[in-house]
CSV table of C-alpha atoms in Angstrom, one decimal:
chain,number,residue,atom,x,y,z
A,16,MET,CA,22.0,-6.5,-27.6
A,17,LYS,CA,21.2,-4.9,-24.3
A,18,ARG,CA,17.6,-4.8,-22.9
A,19,ILE,CA,16.0,-1.4,-23.2
A,20,ASP,CA,13.1,-0.1,-21.1
A,21,ILE,CA,10.3,1.6,-22.9
A,22,ASN,CA,8.4,4.3,-20.9
A,23,CYS,CA,5.3,6.4,-21.7
A,24,ASP,CA,3.6,9.3,-19.9
A,25,MET,CA,0.1,8.3,-18.7
A,26,GLY,CA,-2.8,9.2,-16.5
A,27,GLU,CA,-3.0,12.7,-17.9
A,28,SER,CA,-6.8,12.8,-18.2
A,29,TYR,CA,-8.9,14.5,-15.5
A,30,GLY,CA,-12.6,15.0,-15.0
A,31,ASN,CA,-14.5,14.4,-18.2
A,32,TRP,CA,-11.5,15.3,-20.3
A,33,THR,CA,-9.5,12.5,-21.8
A,34,MET,CA,-6.0,12.6,-23.1
A,35,GLY,CA,-3.9,9.8,-24.5
A,36,ASN,CA,-4.5,6.1,-25.3
A,37,ASP,CA,-3.6,4.6,-22.0
A,38,GLU,CA,-5.6,1.4,-22.2
A,39,ALA,CA,-4.5,0.6,-25.7
A,40,ILE,CA,-0.8,1.4,-25.2
A,41,MET,CA,-0.2,-0.1,-21.7
A,42,PRO,CA,0.3,-3.7,-23.0
A,43,TYR,CA,3.2,-2.5,-25.2
A,44,ILE,CA,5.4,-0.6,-22.7
A,45,ASP,CA,7.6,-1.5,-19.7
A,46,SER,CA,7.1,1.5,-17.5
A,47,ALA,CA,4.3,4.1,-17.0
A,48,ASN,CA,5.0,7.6,-15.9
A,49,ILE,CA,1.7,8.4,-14.1
A,50,ALA,CA,0.7,12.1,-13.6
A,51,CYS,CA,0.3,12.9,-9.9
A,52,GLY,CA,-2.5,15.4,-10.2
A,53,PHE,CA,-0.4,18.6,-10.5
A,54,HIS,CA,0.5,19.1,-14.2
A,55,ALA,CA,-2.3,16.7,-15.2
A,56,GLY,CA,-4.4,13.9,-13.9
A,57,ASP,CA,-6.6,13.7,-10.8
A,58,PHE,CA,-7.2,11.2,-8.0
A,59,SER,CA,-9.7,9.1,-9.9
A,60,THR,CA,-7.4,9.0,-13.0
A,61,MET,CA,-4.4,8.0,-10.8
A,62,PHE,CA,-6.3,5.1,-9.3
A,63,LYS,CA,-7.5,4.0,-12.7
A,64,THR,CA,-4.0,4.2,-14.3
A,65,VAL,CA,-2.3,2.4,-11.4
A,66,LYS,CA,-4.8,-0.4,-11.6
A,67,LEU,CA,-4.2,-0.6,-15.4
A,68,ALA,CA,-0.4,-0.8,-14.9
A,69,LEU,CA,-0.8,-3.5,-12.3
A,70,LYS,CA,-3.0,-5.5,-14.6
A,71,HIS,CA,-0.4,-5.5,-17.3
A,72,HIS,CA,2.6,-5.9,-15.0
A,73,VAL,CA,4.0,-2.5,-16.0
A,74,ASN,CA,6.3,-0.6,-13.8
A,75,ILE,CA,4.6,2.3,-11.9
A,76,GLY,CA,6.3,5.7,-12.0
A,77,ALA,CA,5.5,9.0,-10.3
A,78,HIS,CA,5.4,11.6,-13.0
A,79,VAL,CA,6.1,14.7,-10.9
A,80,GLY,CA,5.4,18.2,-12.3
A,81,PHE,CA,4.6,21.8,-11.5
A,82,ASP,CA,1.1,22.7,-10.3
A,83,ASP,CA,0.1,24.0,-13.7
A,84,LYS,CA,-2.7,22.2,-15.5
A,85,GLN,CA,-3.4,25.2,-17.7
A,86,GLY,CA,0.1,25.0,-19.1
A,87,PHE,CA,0.4,21.2,-18.8
A,88,GLY,CA,3.4,21.6,-16.7
A,89,ARG,CA,5.4,23.0,-19.6
A,90,ARG,CA,5.8,26.5,-18.2
A,91,GLU,CA,8.8,27.3,-16.0
A,92,ILE,CA,7.6,28.4,-12.5
A,93,LYS,CA,10.0,30.2,-10.3
A,94,MET,CA,10.5,28.2,-7.1
A,95,SER,CA,13.2,27.6,-4.6
A,96,ALA,CA,15.0,24.3,-4.3
A,97,GLN,CA,13.2,23.7,-1.0
A,98,GLU,CA,9.9,24.2,-2.7
A,99,ILE,CA,10.8,21.8,-5.4
A,100,TYR,CA,11.8,19.3,-2.8
A,101,GLU,CA,8.4,19.7,-1.0
A,102,LEU,CA,6.5,19.6,-4.3
A,103,THR,CA,8.2,16.3,-5.2
A,104,VAL,CA,7.7,14.7,-1.7
A,105,TYR,CA,4.0,15.6,-1.8
A,106,GLN,CA,3.4,14.0,-5.2
A,107,ILE,CA,5.5,10.9,-4.2
A,108,GLY,CA,3.3,10.6,-1.1
A,109,ALA,CA,0.0,10.8,-3.1
A,110,MET,CA,1.2,8.2,-5.6
A,111,ASN,CA,2.5,5.9,-3.0
A,112,ALA,CA,-0.8,5.9,-1.1
A,113,ILE,CA,-2.8,5.1,-4.2
A,114,VAL,CA,-0.4,2.3,-5.2
A,115,LYS,CA,-0.6,0.7,-1.7
A,116,ALA,CA,-4.4,1.1,-1.7
A,117,CYS,CA,-4.6,-0.8,-5.1
A,118,ASP,CA,-2.1,-3.5,-4.0
A,119,PRO,CA,-0.3,-3.6,-0.6
A,120,HIS,CA,2.6,-5.5,-2.1
A,121,ALA,CA,3.2,-3.0,-5.0
A,122,SER,CA,5.5,0.0,-4.8
A,123,ILE,CA,6.6,2.9,-7.0
A,124,HIS,CA,9.3,1.7,-9.4
A,125,HIS,CA,10.6,5.1,-10.5
A,126,LEU,CA,10.2,8.9,-10.6
A,127,LYS,CA,10.4,11.0,-13.7
A,128,PRO,CA,10.1,14.8,-13.5
A,129,HIS,CA,7.7,16.2,-16.1
A,130,GLY,CA,8.0,19.0,-18.7
A,131,ALA,CA,9.5,22.2,-17.4
A,132,LEU,CA,10.6,20.6,-14.1
A,133,TYR,CA,12.4,17.9,-16.1
A,134,ASN,CA,14.3,20.4,-18.2
A,135,MET,CA,15.0,22.8,-15.3
A,136,SER,CA,16.3,20.1,-13.0
A,137,ALA,CA,18.4,18.2,-15.5
A,138,ASN,CA,21.3,20.6,-15.4
A,139,HIS,CA,20.6,22.8,-12.4
A,140,HIS,CA,22.6,21.8,-9.4
A,141,ASP,CA,20.2,22.8,-6.6
A,142,PHE,CA,17.0,21.6,-8.4
A,143,SER,CA,18.7,18.3,-9.2
A,144,GLN,CA,19.7,17.9,-5.6
A,145,ALA,CA,16.1,18.7,-4.4
A,146,ILE,CA,14.7,15.8,-6.5
A,147,VAL,CA,17.5,13.5,-5.5
A,148,GLN,CA,17.0,14.2,-1.8
A,149,ALA,CA,13.2,13.8,-2.1
A,150,ILE,CA,13.7,10.3,-3.5
A,151,LYS,CA,16.3,9.4,-0.8
A,152,ASP,CA,14.0,10.6,2.0
A,153,CYS,CA,10.8,8.9,0.6
A,154,GLN,CA,12.0,5.7,-1.0
A,155,PRO,CA,15.7,5.3,-1.6
A,156,ASN,CA,15.3,2.3,-3.9
A,157,MET,CA,13.2,4.3,-6.3
A,158,ILE,CA,14.8,4.7,-9.7
A,159,LEU,CA,15.2,8.2,-11.2
A,160,TYR,CA,14.5,8.6,-14.9
A,161,SER,CA,16.6,11.6,-16.1
A,162,LEU,CA,17.9,13.1,-19.3
A,163,ALA,CA,20.9,11.0,-20.6
A,164,GLY,CA,24.2,12.6,-19.9
A,165,SER,CA,22.8,15.4,-17.7
A,166,LEU,CA,24.2,16.8,-14.5
A,167,GLN,CA,21.2,15.3,-12.6
A,168,VAL,CA,22.3,11.8,-13.7
A,169,LYS,CA,25.8,12.4,-12.4
A,170,MET,CA,24.5,13.8,-9.1
A,171,ALA,CA,22.0,11.0,-8.5
A,172,LYS,CA,24.5,8.3,-9.2
A,173,ALA,CA,27.0,10.0,-6.9
A,174,SER,CA,24.4,10.0,-4.1
A,175,GLY,CA,23.8,6.3,-4.5
A,176,LEU,CA,20.5,6.3,-6.4
A,177,THR,CA,19.8,4.0,-9.3
A,178,VAL,CA,19.3,6.1,-12.5
A,179,TYR,CA,17.9,5.2,-15.9
A,180,GLU,CA,19.3,7.6,-18.5
A,181,GLU,CA,16.6,8.6,-20.9
A,182,ALA,CA,16.4,9.2,-24.6
A,183,PHE,CA,13.4,10.1,-26.7
A,184,SER,CA,11.9,8.2,-29.6
A,185,ASP,CA,10.6,11.3,-31.4
A,186,ARG,CA,13.4,13.8,-30.8
A,187,THR,CA,16.5,14.5,-32.9
A,188,TYR,CA,19.9,15.2,-31.5
A,189,THR,CA,22.6,17.8,-32.2
A,190,ASP,CA,26.2,16.8,-33.0
A,191,GLN,CA,27.0,17.6,-29.4
A,192,GLY,CA,24.6,14.8,-28.2
A,193,THR,CA,22.0,17.2,-26.8
A,194,LEU,CA,18.3,17.4,-27.8
A,195,THR,CA,17.7,19.6,-30.8
A,196,PRO,CA,15.7,22.6,-29.5
A,197,ARG,CA,12.0,22.4,-30.5
A,198,SER,CA,12.3,25.9,-32.0
A,199,GLU,CA,14.6,24.5,-34.7
A,200,PRO,CA,13.3,22.6,-37.8
A,201,ASN,CA,13.4,18.8,-37.7
A,202,ALA,CA,13.6,18.8,-33.9
A,203,VAL,CA,10.7,16.3,-33.9
A,204,ILE,CA,10.6,13.0,-35.8
A,205,HIS,CA,7.1,12.4,-37.2
A,206,ASP,CA,7.7,9.4,-39.4
A,207,SER,CA,7.3,6.2,-37.5
A,208,HIS,CA,9.8,4.2,-39.6
A,209,LEU,CA,12.5,6.9,-39.0
A,210,ALA,CA,11.7,6.8,-35.3
A,211,ILE,CA,12.1,3.0,-35.2
A,212,GLU,CA,15.5,3.3,-36.9
A,213,HIS,CA,16.4,6.1,-34.5
A,214,ILE,CA,15.5,3.9,-31.5
A,215,LYS,CA,17.5,1.0,-32.9
A,216,ASN,CA,20.6,3.2,-33.1
A,217,ILE,CA,20.0,4.3,-29.5
A,218,ILE,CA,19.8,0.7,-28.3
A,219,LYS,CA,23.2,0.2,-30.1
A,220,GLY,CA,24.6,3.1,-28.1
A,221,ASN,CA,24.6,5.8,-30.8
A,222,VAL,CA,22.4,8.5,-32.1
A,223,MET,CA,22.6,10.4,-35.4
A,224,GLY,CA,23.5,14.1,-35.0
A,225,THR,CA,22.2,16.9,-37.2
A,226,SER,CA,25.2,16.6,-39.6
A,227,GLY,CA,24.5,12.9,-40.1
A,228,LYS,CA,27.4,11.6,-38.1
A,229,MET,CA,26.9,9.1,-35.3
A,230,ILE,CA,27.2,10.3,-31.7
A,231,PRO,CA,27.8,8.0,-28.7
A,232,LEU,CA,24.7,8.1,-26.4
A,233,HIS,CA,24.1,5.8,-23.5
A,234,ALA,CA,20.4,5.3,-22.7
A,235,ASP,CA,18.7,2.8,-20.3
A,236,THR,CA,15.1,3.9,-21.2
A,237,ILE,CA,13.3,5.4,-24.2
A,238,CYS,CA,10.3,7.6,-23.9
A,239,ILE,CA,7.4,7.2,-26.4
A,240,HIS,CA,4.4,9.5,-26.4
A,241,GLY,CA,0.9,8.1,-26.2
A,242,ASP,CA,-1.2,11.0,-27.4
A,243,GLY,CA,-0.7,11.0,-31.1
A,244,LYS,CA,-3.0,9.6,-33.8
A,245,GLN,CA,-0.6,6.9,-34.6
A,246,ALA,CA,0.6,6.3,-31.0
A,247,VAL,CA,-0.9,2.8,-30.6
A,248,ALA,CA,0.3,1.6,-33.9
A,249,PHE,CA,3.8,3.0,-33.2
A,250,ALA,CA,3.9,1.2,-29.8
A,251,GLN,CA,2.9,-2.1,-31.4
A,252,GLN,CA,5.5,-1.6,-34.2
A,253,LEU,CA,8.2,-0.7,-31.7
A,254,LYS,CA,7.7,-3.7,-29.5
A,255,ALA,CA,7.8,-6.0,-32.5
A,256,SER,CA,10.9,-4.4,-33.8
A,257,ILE,CA,12.7,-4.6,-30.5
A,258,ALA,CA,11.8,-8.2,-30.1
A,259,GLN,CA,13.6,-8.9,-33.4
A,260,LEU,CA,16.9,-7.3,-32.3
């Protein structure tokens, strides 16, 4: 059975507002996607979350998003490919400075686009290239986390970057192997036991489509979400289940 990376979006609090269960979930994941202060987070939260990741020996990732706290980075913002490149470089720079301030020997492990930027760049040639180029110009050994099977995965690999193809613990898939649109019923898996079985299938290289048939799906990393009521219990259950495989 292959080793699978478990990642989680973190550092999304800012000011006096708290989101997620970062401290409780951090011990149960492999990689943390830390908000860089644009779609969520702020400088203090970035420092706190980086230190927490270092404490638990968790990989540090730059979670790059649109400058859109009101929409939590989930709204599409019309930008040129050059602007997306600059947006990405800026956030990598901020995260890198904080990581080095916390530990001169540490570095950013990976980059994962967030929300609308993730979806827009996954299968858009110019936006994909903008993010790939930003990584190559800032830190070529940084891993790109991207939607499994996407154009961005192919472009990043062709350019020489290391890519982790990503699947989701709480999202169902169509018979074509794509994520079921959130507008459709049963797009999100709410039952933790079903989610665990879903993840076990992904680790084996398959995912169940909407018709019930198994679809081949290659994934190197699986995203779990840390802001639900049962998020901590699910993270604990998932780690225990994977250890038994």
